[in-house]
XYZ file of C-alpha atoms in Angstrom:
706
model
C 15.357 -20.750 24.006
C 18.460 -21.898 23.090
C 19.647 -25.725 21.842
C 21.693 -27.374 24.687
C 25.304 -28.450 23.901
C 25.326 -32.293 24.986
C 28.839 -33.025 23.670
C 31.212 -31.263 21.180
C 29.628 -33.076 18.445
C 26.107 -33.057 19.038
C 23.468 -30.339 19.021
C 20.056 -31.168 20.597
C 16.980 -29.034 19.525
C 14.256 -27.933 21.861
C 11.418 -25.839 21.108
C 9.369 -23.878 24.007
C 7.302 -21.738 22.162
C 6.134 -21.431 18.739
C 8.348 -19.463 16.460
C 7.365 -16.540 13.936
C 7.229 -17.370 10.476
C 10.368 -18.465 8.695
C 10.337 -15.076 6.633
C 10.584 -13.316 9.685
C 13.413 -14.803 10.896
C 15.294 -15.071 8.028
C 16.906 -11.409 8.279
C 17.486 -12.027 11.949
C 21.078 -11.668 13.187
C 22.455 -12.690 16.611
C 22.933 -9.071 17.260
C 18.811 -8.692 17.454
C 17.794 -12.333 17.808
C 18.600 -13.252 21.486
C 16.316 -16.198 21.416
C 13.849 -16.454 24.384
C 14.268 -13.643 27.080
C 14.853 -16.263 29.753
C 15.883 -19.711 30.333
C 13.505 -22.189 32.332
C 15.233 -21.524 35.424
C 15.222 -17.673 35.502
C 18.486 -15.877 35.286
C 20.496 -18.941 34.939
C 19.027 -19.360 31.171
C 19.391 -15.962 30.140
C 21.218 -15.341 27.063
C 22.950 -12.108 27.772
C 23.937 -9.812 24.614
C 27.005 -8.205 24.325
C 28.463 -6.205 26.899
C 26.406 -3.072 27.293
C 26.531 0.410 29.168
C 24.549 0.504 32.575
C 23.062 3.028 34.823
C 25.423 3.407 37.920
C 22.480 3.074 40.093
C 18.605 3.012 40.145
C 18.336 6.487 40.932
C 20.067 7.823 37.834
C 17.588 5.845 35.862
C 14.633 6.984 37.843
C 15.574 10.459 37.348
C 16.288 10.129 33.865
C 12.978 8.456 33.123
C 10.945 11.173 35.060
C 13.046 13.953 33.746
C 12.035 13.065 30.258
C 8.515 12.443 30.793
C 8.012 15.502 32.694
C 8.599 18.415 30.296
C 7.173 21.616 29.258
C 3.764 19.950 28.611
C 3.364 19.413 31.892
C 3.638 23.126 33.017
C 2.091 24.777 29.913
C -0.172 22.530 28.040
C -1.884 20.134 30.663
C -3.212 23.375 32.691
C -4.717 24.823 29.796
C -6.257 21.720 28.806
C -7.276 21.100 32.281
C -9.114 25.045 32.284
C -10.625 24.764 28.773
C -12.114 21.335 29.115
C -14.156 21.285 32.461
C -11.315 21.455 35.681
C -12.175 18.561 37.876
C -14.208 16.560 35.021
C -11.189 16.773 32.773
C -8.612 15.398 35.684
C -11.151 12.404 36.227
C -11.082 11.551 32.233
C -7.335 12.070 31.973
C -6.944 9.711 35.224
C -9.285 7.344 33.497
C -7.127 7.302 30.143
C -3.825 7.004 32.020
C -4.937 3.690 33.534
C -6.348 2.002 30.783
C -4.009 3.342 27.730
C -0.989 5.315 29.346
C 0.162 3.015 31.932
C -0.174 -0.339 29.896
C 1.521 0.999 26.904
C 4.147 2.563 29.244
C 4.805 -0.710 30.668
C 4.944 -2.196 27.221
C 7.986 -0.097 26.115
C 9.769 -0.378 29.434
C 9.379 -4.120 29.318
C 10.381 -4.612 25.856
C 13.702 -2.490 26.114
C 14.616 -3.966 29.389
C 14.241 -7.610 28.262
C 15.763 -7.356 24.621
C 18.141 -4.461 25.610
C 18.382 -2.743 22.358
C 17.130 0.590 21.149
C 13.894 1.109 19.174
C 14.972 -0.174 15.869
C 16.535 -3.344 17.657
C 13.297 -4.055 19.734
C 11.172 -4.123 16.768
C 13.341 -5.707 14.496
C 13.720 -8.522 17.365
C 9.874 -9.072 17.231
C 10.126 -9.256 13.168
C 12.673 -7.929 10.650
C 9.596 -6.639 8.612
C 8.846 -4.258 11.773
C 12.165 -2.441 11.797
C 10.825 0.519 10.345
C 8.934 1.444 13.399
C 12.221 2.167 15.092
C 13.510 4.144 12.237
C 9.987 6.282 12.501
C 10.606 6.873 15.997
C 14.064 8.055 15.412
C 12.649 10.643 12.420
C 10.221 11.664 15.159
C 12.629 12.227 17.765
C 14.690 14.327 15.452
C 11.854 16.438 14.426
C 11.219 17.167 18.128
C 14.485 18.107 19.057
C 15.093 20.670 16.201
C 12.272 22.746 17.655
C 12.384 21.749 21.265
C 15.791 23.236 21.425
C 14.526 26.589 19.966
C 12.313 26.804 22.998
C 15.236 26.167 25.468
C 16.779 28.887 23.763
C 14.130 31.168 24.094
C 14.444 30.336 27.680
C 18.037 31.127 27.862
C 17.469 34.325 26.600
C 14.599 35.387 28.951
C 16.829 34.080 31.772
C 19.704 36.197 30.601
C 17.321 39.527 30.605
C 16.295 38.415 34.241
C 19.420 39.665 35.926
C 18.149 43.409 35.712
C 15.972 45.452 37.572
C 13.287 46.488 36.707
C 12.707 43.815 34.010
C 12.672 44.913 30.589
C 9.236 43.519 29.831
C 7.793 45.464 32.712
C 7.257 48.726 31.185
C 6.595 49.671 27.620
C 9.536 51.713 25.875
C 9.064 55.254 25.118
C 10.218 57.256 21.824
C 10.645 60.908 22.687
C 8.505 60.642 25.729
C 5.985 58.980 23.602
C 4.778 55.231 24.437
C 5.347 53.131 21.499
C 1.927 52.663 20.201
C 2.192 48.717 19.527
C 3.358 48.129 23.283
C 0.490 50.513 24.532
C -2.186 48.662 22.690
C -0.834 44.991 23.619
C 0.703 45.329 26.859
C 4.414 45.040 28.040
C 5.114 41.500 28.258
C 3.257 40.820 25.098
C 5.222 43.465 22.927
C 8.521 42.265 24.449
C 7.922 38.803 23.434
C 6.552 39.228 19.783
C 8.884 42.530 19.213
C 11.789 42.200 21.302
C 12.337 38.564 21.547
C 11.049 37.360 18.288
C 10.775 40.333 16.537
C 8.197 38.491 14.351
C 6.641 38.937 10.981
C 2.974 39.310 10.027
C 2.844 35.728 8.600
C 4.596 32.833 7.557
C 5.012 34.018 4.139
C 7.193 36.888 5.047
C 10.464 35.181 5.986
C 12.467 37.929 7.338
C 16.290 37.869 8.390
C 17.941 35.843 10.937
C 17.351 36.850 14.547
C 20.867 37.021 15.713
C 20.613 36.767 19.308
C 18.104 33.934 19.306
C 20.393 32.068 16.853
C 23.179 32.580 19.564
C 20.753 31.320 22.109
C 20.062 28.299 20.091
C 23.849 27.739 19.823
C 24.494 27.848 23.290
C 21.339 25.358 23.731
C 22.845 22.972 21.333
C 26.114 23.277 22.963
C 24.777 22.373 26.605
C 23.124 19.186 25.079
C 26.209 18.119 23.400
C 28.157 18.643 26.534
C 25.698 16.749 28.736
C 25.370 13.618 25.893
C 29.004 13.594 25.462
C 29.617 10.322 26.921
C 26.271 9.030 26.881
C 24.264 8.064 29.720
C 27.259 8.249 31.917
C 27.311 12.185 31.562
C 23.791 12.956 30.906
C 22.794 11.075 34.210
C 24.942 13.022 36.269
C 23.203 16.452 34.768
C 20.063 14.603 35.707
C 20.586 14.804 39.424
C 20.267 18.826 39.135
C 17.847 19.005 35.790
C 15.401 16.583 37.155
C 15.090 17.855 40.724
C 15.486 21.409 40.682
C 11.915 22.004 38.917
C 10.247 20.466 41.654
C 11.951 22.687 43.928
C 10.947 25.966 41.864
C 7.157 24.428 41.693
C 7.190 24.247 45.685
C 8.489 27.836 45.965
C 5.719 29.032 43.389
C 3.116 27.202 44.870
C 3.840 28.360 48.373
C 4.491 32.092 47.155
C 1.160 31.726 44.709
C -1.037 30.469 47.829
C -0.188 33.640 49.868
C -1.423 36.142 46.992
C -4.592 37.675 46.812
C -6.778 35.911 44.109
C -4.920 32.584 44.214
C -8.039 30.638 45.945
C -10.465 32.109 42.993
C -7.812 30.933 40.434
C -7.729 27.281 41.977
C -11.305 27.188 42.675
C -12.197 28.006 38.896
C -9.846 25.369 37.809
C -11.236 22.397 39.778
C -14.890 23.243 39.319
C -16.232 20.201 37.300
C -18.052 20.310 34.124
C -19.204 16.662 33.639
C -21.247 17.603 30.497
C -17.831 17.944 28.876
C -17.558 13.924 28.766
C -20.111 13.851 25.949
C -17.720 16.227 23.597
C -15.210 13.864 21.124
C -12.944 16.728 21.298
C -11.985 16.185 24.726
C -11.534 12.851 24.605
C -9.055 13.339 21.982
C -7.277 16.072 23.834
C -7.467 14.037 26.814
C -5.597 11.175 24.905
C -3.121 12.902 23.409
C -2.090 14.568 26.255
C -1.777 10.999 28.053
C 0.099 9.829 25.104
C 2.751 12.696 24.940
C 3.124 13.239 28.815
C 4.605 9.598 29.076
C 6.595 10.117 25.862
C 5.191 7.219 24.219
C 6.407 6.068 20.709
C 9.539 8.319 20.821
C 11.920 5.260 21.715
C 13.460 7.228 24.403
C 11.625 5.175 27.008
C 13.048 1.848 25.483
C 16.412 3.357 25.046
C 16.472 4.017 28.662
C 15.109 1.026 29.749
C 17.668 -1.078 27.880
C 20.338 0.004 29.909
C 18.628 -1.650 33.054
C 19.658 -5.340 34.574
C 16.819 -7.662 33.626
C 16.112 -8.138 37.143
C 14.883 -4.609 37.648
C 11.145 -4.304 38.267
C 9.737 -2.432 35.339
C 6.374 -2.657 36.078
C 6.724 -0.983 39.417
C 8.786 1.753 37.548
C 5.790 2.138 35.232
C 3.309 2.570 37.998
C 5.624 5.107 39.688
C 6.861 7.112 36.829
C 3.074 7.542 35.495
C 1.975 8.402 38.969
C 4.744 11.244 39.336
C 3.946 12.410 35.946
C 0.186 12.838 36.734
C 1.100 14.488 40.388
C 3.492 16.969 38.443
C 0.900 17.928 36.190
C -1.527 18.762 38.947
C 1.333 20.617 40.963
C 2.136 22.612 37.908
C -1.616 23.262 37.421
C -2.271 24.462 40.829
C 0.873 26.950 40.556
C -0.297 28.484 37.131
C -3.600 28.882 38.507
C -2.512 30.523 41.940
C -0.657 32.932 39.786
C -3.124 33.259 36.966
C -5.575 34.169 39.653
C -3.514 36.780 41.225
C -2.836 38.342 37.659
C -6.597 37.828 36.893
C -7.594 40.170 39.756
C -5.046 42.664 39.151
C -6.125 42.869 35.807
C -9.776 43.124 37.091
C -8.911 45.741 39.872
C -7.145 47.905 37.115
C -10.398 47.663 35.118
C -12.587 48.804 38.170
C -10.275 51.986 38.721
C -10.419 52.845 34.724
C -14.054 52.909 34.908
C -14.116 54.621 38.318
C -12.274 57.229 36.526
C -14.664 57.376 33.536
C -17.561 57.728 36.146
C -16.025 60.595 37.822
C -15.273 62.374 34.307
C -19.082 61.708 33.455
C -19.884 63.351 36.401
C -17.883 66.513 36.223
C -18.867 66.898 32.602
C -22.486 67.006 33.069
C -25.421 66.270 35.466
C -25.610 62.512 36.545
C -28.499 60.938 38.727
C -26.832 60.700 41.997
C -28.656 57.583 42.567
C -26.519 56.006 39.786
C -23.326 56.541 41.484
C -21.385 53.778 43.644
C -22.188 54.135 47.557
C -19.118 52.190 48.574
C -16.239 53.776 50.018
C -13.414 53.045 48.026
C -10.704 53.824 50.862
C -12.128 51.014 53.033
C -9.647 48.572 53.269
C -11.956 46.167 54.585
C -14.008 46.238 51.326
C -13.794 43.845 48.504
C -13.544 46.569 45.970
C -14.214 44.361 42.854
C -17.217 42.391 44.504
C -18.740 45.854 45.337
C -18.145 47.084 41.893
C -19.650 44.283 40.285
C -22.781 44.269 42.501
C -23.187 48.132 41.387
C -22.529 47.350 37.758
C -25.168 44.598 37.519
C -27.790 46.853 39.006
C -26.879 50.483 37.097
C -23.994 49.620 34.682
C -26.221 49.842 31.528
C -27.948 53.106 32.685
C -24.726 54.937 33.192
C -23.042 56.607 29.738
C -19.317 56.312 29.081
C -19.379 52.629 27.906
C -18.581 51.078 31.318
C -17.394 47.262 31.453
C -17.933 44.592 33.580
C -14.932 43.741 35.429
C -15.369 40.097 35.714
C -12.493 37.875 37.505
C -14.032 34.696 35.367
C -13.718 36.903 32.013
C -10.140 37.315 32.443
C -9.571 33.629 33.445
C -11.570 32.428 30.497
C -9.018 33.829 28.172
C -6.808 30.743 28.286
C -3.375 30.786 27.274
C -1.119 27.696 26.589
C 2.173 27.013 25.488
C 4.448 30.030 24.636
C 1.567 32.576 25.550
C 1.198 31.055 29.196
C 5.262 30.821 29.836
C 6.375 34.134 28.152
C 3.486 36.534 28.251
C 0.771 35.473 30.885
C 3.026 33.798 33.620
C 5.962 36.766 32.778
C 3.254 39.440 33.287
C 2.292 38.173 36.837
C 5.836 37.828 38.030
C 6.378 41.391 37.246
C 3.791 42.219 40.092
C 5.912 40.122 42.651
C 8.255 41.891 45.198
C 11.513 40.807 43.849
C 10.419 40.134 40.404
C 13.973 39.374 39.106
C 14.614 36.917 41.340
C 11.289 35.007 40.352
C 11.658 35.565 37.074
C 15.031 34.037 36.834
C 13.898 30.980 38.962
C 11.223 30.299 36.495
C 13.101 30.539 33.385
C 15.762 28.154 35.134
C 13.088 25.580 35.721
C 11.988 25.972 32.291
C 15.636 25.368 31.037
C 16.020 22.440 33.243
C 12.660 20.689 32.426
C 13.561 21.305 28.612
C 17.053 20.002 28.829
C 16.144 16.610 30.736
C 13.422 16.118 27.947
C 15.858 16.657 25.108
C 18.521 14.409 26.730
C 15.760 11.639 26.458
C 14.886 12.785 22.735
C 18.557 12.459 21.839
C 18.860 9.441 23.503
C 15.998 8.023 21.330
C 18.066 8.962 18.382
C 21.388 7.776 19.290
C 20.984 4.526 21.074
C 18.862 2.582 18.216
C 21.580 3.708 15.537
C 24.679 2.991 17.527
C 23.053 -0.414 18.622
C 22.511 -1.451 15.007
C 25.251 0.048 13.250
C 28.664 -1.100 14.557
C 30.586 1.591 12.976
C 28.432 4.475 14.569
C 28.810 2.538 17.835
C 32.897 2.711 17.818
C 32.429 6.423 17.128
C 29.592 7.279 19.454
C 31.025 10.693 20.348
C 31.588 11.698 17.081
C 28.124 10.861 16.316
C 26.581 12.753 19.379
C 28.713 15.951 18.228
C 27.778 15.721 14.735
C 24.011 15.359 15.301
C 24.184 18.443 17.435
C 25.699 20.340 14.921
C 23.269 19.067 12.404
C 20.584 20.168 14.721
C 21.681 23.786 14.955
C 22.046 23.858 11.202
C 18.705 22.950 10.683
C 17.512 24.516 13.583
C 18.483 27.992 12.289
C 15.133 27.699 10.152
C 13.493 28.618 13.603
C 15.552 31.786 14.256
C 14.269 33.725 11.448
C 11.790 36.148 12.026
C 9.106 34.078 11.125
C 10.500 31.166 12.770
C 7.586 31.106 15.919
C 5.691 29.887 13.154
C 7.397 26.968 12.025
C 7.778 25.912 15.663
C 4.009 25.924 16.085
C 3.927 23.828 12.708
C 6.357 21.401 13.912
C 4.860 21.042 17.169
C 1.319 20.529 15.842
C 2.080 18.176 13.110
C 5.457 16.659 12.693
C 5.247 14.620 15.498
C 1.242 14.152 16.670
C 0.360 11.743 13.723
C 3.662 9.964 13.190
C 3.976 8.974 16.861
C 0.197 7.773 16.798
C 1.225 5.566 14.023
C 4.199 4.101 15.611
C 2.325 3.396 18.642
C -0.471 1.666 16.844
C 2.090 -0.688 15.231
C 3.992 -1.151 18.595
C 0.872 -2.345 20.235
C -0.088 -4.426 17.456
C 3.245 -5.965 17.052
C 3.572 -6.989 20.739
C -0.262 -8.210 21.300
C -0.963 -9.731 18.023
C 2.438 -10.548 16.059
C 4.545 -11.610 18.813
C 1.835 -12.514 20.968
C 0.644 -10.941 24.183
C 0.768 -14.215 26.168
C 4.171 -14.961 24.860
C 5.199 -11.450 26.056
C 3.916 -11.960 29.295
C 5.851 -15.378 29.656
C 9.016 -13.541 28.716
C 8.210 -10.649 31.493
C 7.580 -13.562 34.248
C 10.885 -15.005 33.272
C 12.658 -11.874 33.620
C 11.098 -10.788 36.660
C 10.181 -14.144 38.166
C 6.444 -13.012 38.524
C 3.523 -12.793 36.064
C 1.979 -9.296 35.717
C -1.839 -9.490 35.867
C -3.155 -11.004 33.007
C -5.495 -7.777 32.397
C -2.558 -6.480 30.634
C -3.218 -9.095 27.955
C -6.726 -7.763 27.135
C -5.727 -3.985 27.513
C -2.806 -4.342 25.031
C -4.836 -6.436 22.408
C -8.068 -4.506 22.592
C -8.314 -1.400 24.654
C -5.312 0.129 24.039
C -5.134 -0.846 20.409
C -8.586 0.483 19.644
C -8.024 3.827 21.668
C -4.914 4.365 19.817
C -7.100 3.635 16.319
C -9.827 5.925 17.643
C -7.483 8.781 18.258
C -5.578 8.228 14.764
C -8.892 8.389 13.193
C -10.196 11.628 15.044
C -6.650 13.226 14.280
C -7.209 12.258 10.805
C -10.479 13.731 10.506
C -9.695 16.958 12.059
C -6.805 17.337 9.518
C -9.089 16.829 6.691
C -12.227 18.445 7.359
C -10.777 21.762 8.997
C -7.658 23.544 7.108
C -4.716 23.729 9.214
C -4.513 27.031 11.006
C -1.688 28.792 12.983
C -1.771 32.227 15.061
C -0.031 35.143 13.549
C 0.919 38.584 15.439
C -0.624 41.817 13.333
C 1.794 44.686 14.215
C -0.623 47.092 13.044
C -3.549 45.962 15.490
C -1.132 44.548 17.998
C -3.121 41.643 18.508
C -3.278 37.798 17.513
C -5.161 36.601 14.509
C -5.776 33.351 13.026
C -4.581 32.424 9.744
C -4.813 29.533 7.215
C -1.534 27.750 6.276
C -0.685 28.820 2.722
C -0.479 26.021 0.201
C 3.384 25.467 0.332
C 3.054 25.221 4.194
C 0.398 22.131 3.635
C 2.951 21.105 1.357
C 5.814 20.766 3.897
C 3.433 19.538 6.669
C 2.653 16.622 4.293
C 6.193 15.912 3.805
C 7.001 16.007 7.290
C 4.058 13.480 7.901
C 5.116 11.222 5.000
C 8.955 11.283 5.861
C 8.228 10.272 9.340
C 5.625 7.531 8.605
C 7.404 6.256 5.617
C 9.958 3.757 7.123
C 7.279 1.489 8.427
C 6.322 0.596 4.902
C 9.696 0.666 3.255
C 11.092 -1.579 6.423
C 8.336 -4.300 5.816
C 9.146 -4.130 1.667
C 12.961 -4.044 2.106
C 12.657 -7.123 4.392
C 10.341 -8.885 2.156
C 12.188 -8.505 -0.880
C 15.768 -9.147 1.058
C 14.305 -12.625 2.032
C 12.961 -13.425 -1.015
C 16.091 -12.670 -3.212
C 18.276 -14.165 -0.434
C 16.216 -17.702 -0.965
C 16.432 -17.499 -4.295
C 20.321 -16.988 -4.792
C 21.123 -19.255 -1.797
C 18.522 -22.056 -2.987
C 20.017 -21.826 -6.689
C 23.649 -21.954 -5.630
C 23.354 -25.165 -3.414
C 21.031 -26.882 -5.807
C 23.564 -26.375 -8.502
C 26.818 -27.194 -6.668
C 25.712 -29.638 -4.121
C 22.042 -31.007 -5.385
C 20.608 -30.341 -2.065
C 21.879 -33.556 -0.525
C 23.047 -33.677 2.777
C 24.870 -36.812 4.607
C 25.557 -37.642 8.107
C 29.042 -37.137 9.616
C 30.454 -37.937 12.929
C 33.117 -34.865 13.430
C 32.791 -31.435 13.742
C 35.332 -31.154 11.036
C 33.162 -33.011 8.645
C 32.899 -31.001 5.486
C 29.051 -31.307 5.120
C 26.806 -28.127 4.089
C 25.217 -28.046 7.925
C 28.680 -27.872 9.532
C 30.077 -25.691 6.998
C 27.482 -23.552 7.101
C 27.118 -23.464 11.034
C 31.060 -22.482 10.816
C 30.293 -19.699 8.500
C 27.798 -18.216 10.454
C 29.596 -18.170 13.855
C 32.637 -16.665 11.889
C 30.413 -14.280 9.913
C 28.957 -12.778 13.141
C 31.893 -13.564 15.383
C 30.404 -15.799 17.833
C 32.827 -18.230 19.617
C 32.283 -21.840 18.828
C 32.028 -22.870 22.209
C 29.145 -20.421 23.031
C 26.636 -21.949 25.083
C 23.945 -20.628 22.593
C 25.668 -19.618 19.307
C 22.107 -19.346 17.608
C 18.954 -18.341 18.380
C 16.628 -21.340 18.987
C 14.265 -20.638 15.795
C 17.669 -19.287 13.696
C 19.405 -22.886 14.445
C 16.065 -24.998 13.852
C 15.774 -22.830 10.292
C 19.498 -22.727 9.286
C 19.438 -25.339 6.306
C 15.913 -23.589 5.220
C 17.867 -19.921 5.596
C 20.684 -21.565 3.254
C 18.462 -23.485 0.774
C 18.168 -26.922 2.654
C 14.865 -28.639 2.725
C 15.190 -31.263 5.287
C 17.410 -31.257 8.719
C 15.801 -34.208 10.249
C 18.816 -36.393 9.267
C 21.420 -33.602 9.814
C 20.906 -32.787 13.598
C 23.885 -34.504 14.853
C 27.381 -33.447 13.579
């Protein structure tokens, strides 16, 4: 709440809520200290910050928020986790954690950004200057993520460009002199194309190799698209969102309809949803579910705060939190249905090839030597009504062990159990399945165009999580935001060339697994603690009530203070224990064996991991130390100066022109921060009340009238 102006010569002080400690307010400037978020009479009492860009419509904001939260992880991470961790049981666990942890924290970030109307740095500086480091940590993590995320967009561009030919280049193994390439024959056409043609990958992270020129050009194209989309901030990126946020849903629905028409789709979906409730007793499953909730909503990046800061204060951010979270979950389920329908079809095709090969082996055994006819299959292969796979499995379970030739059980479940995630799902398994579709180039182009748009909508949000906080807190950068955007993209491309080396995929995995997870969890722990305990959950709910004109349920207070905070601390502890007790590993491609192998990170790579994590989290303690030392130095220097020159004595005066310390300090404050003297609230409530203390005075009681 701000002091009301009674007359041109009188300032009346009113307090509505207890302020934070004096130290916390000493470094706050009017740009970040907005006083109370709303006045007693709602909108009339709102102290608006300087003019700020805004969304042209609620639709633009909604598409931007959904586009950022719904990313590649919904398509290639969630289905894998669901598949590996109990199917339907994992879905129930995910929903539980989404309700208890995800939605409350998402609502917290939306409300904080919308009410304070600053990026992540400004929001946490508003809570307390000592917490400004939280915002800087969010910016660092966003930068790390943007570096490797755009490489994935570059890969999608590469595959998209190769989709406009028939047959697809990854459909068949290449031949050299009528001899099939050994590596491709041993691994498969799609796997060979990914590791050898697209990445030309080395055998380990220790083998750097030269730059992959084609992928480097694709990365340059990806950064160019991002730069053009972000050229005018949300004014330009919001227009792109109309396509990039909606198009993936069109593609997913097309794939779902096509997938459900494929043989084997029903088995794939049934396999996914079959519940295994015993997994609820495994700590690892809870950790993975909580991590997925955490990343699915984009918590801690600062992008949610940045996007909501462009909203009017009257916007119903509580409804937005519920709606976006629900859409995010339903999108994950939709993507999982699509993935398992298509992978079910692929698994059946693989199993049928297995049956055909085994029957050929059996025929060879019968032609070479005598074989008991009772051991031979009795089913008719040419019968169209016969389920050949099921008939073969029934025969194998009875006679398979008695027949020579090392026949195998062609199990659909065994194929489905070989779960794949991330790039393995998108660029190998799903790509292989699409080669079996009629009109495969069309479906391939559609799929990789979907990945491209999913990646771009998330990249726009990630970049906004960097640019908005910096331009909000540094006036020079705000005046040259376009130059900042272009320079950020150029720097991102130059550093991102690390990932276009032949070993670049290993660095992508390193950044994806370690550069963001731990720092973001730490950031969200501090966010939750800052709002619920430093600022006060009740106080925050009061501010939301004045902003929205209705009070959110009190259950949020207890969720923020206890459930969310304890859950994030538990997730932090589990992640630290995993890193400490199990040496970090990565999956490498061995050219000789044409297979993936798990290797330990070398010592120098562990050093890089440690530097990434420390660099991302270091702003939090540095911000606290910097604010504390700055406040102490300011008190000492100003107190000493006033004590020498004025003796710390204040006298009353009756005119604004009076040259007393209080009036002089007020004029100096207004001039320094370019605040009009007739402003209804030139100072935040606590700033004004503490002004003499900030400038070294000891008593204000006799000097409140000027």
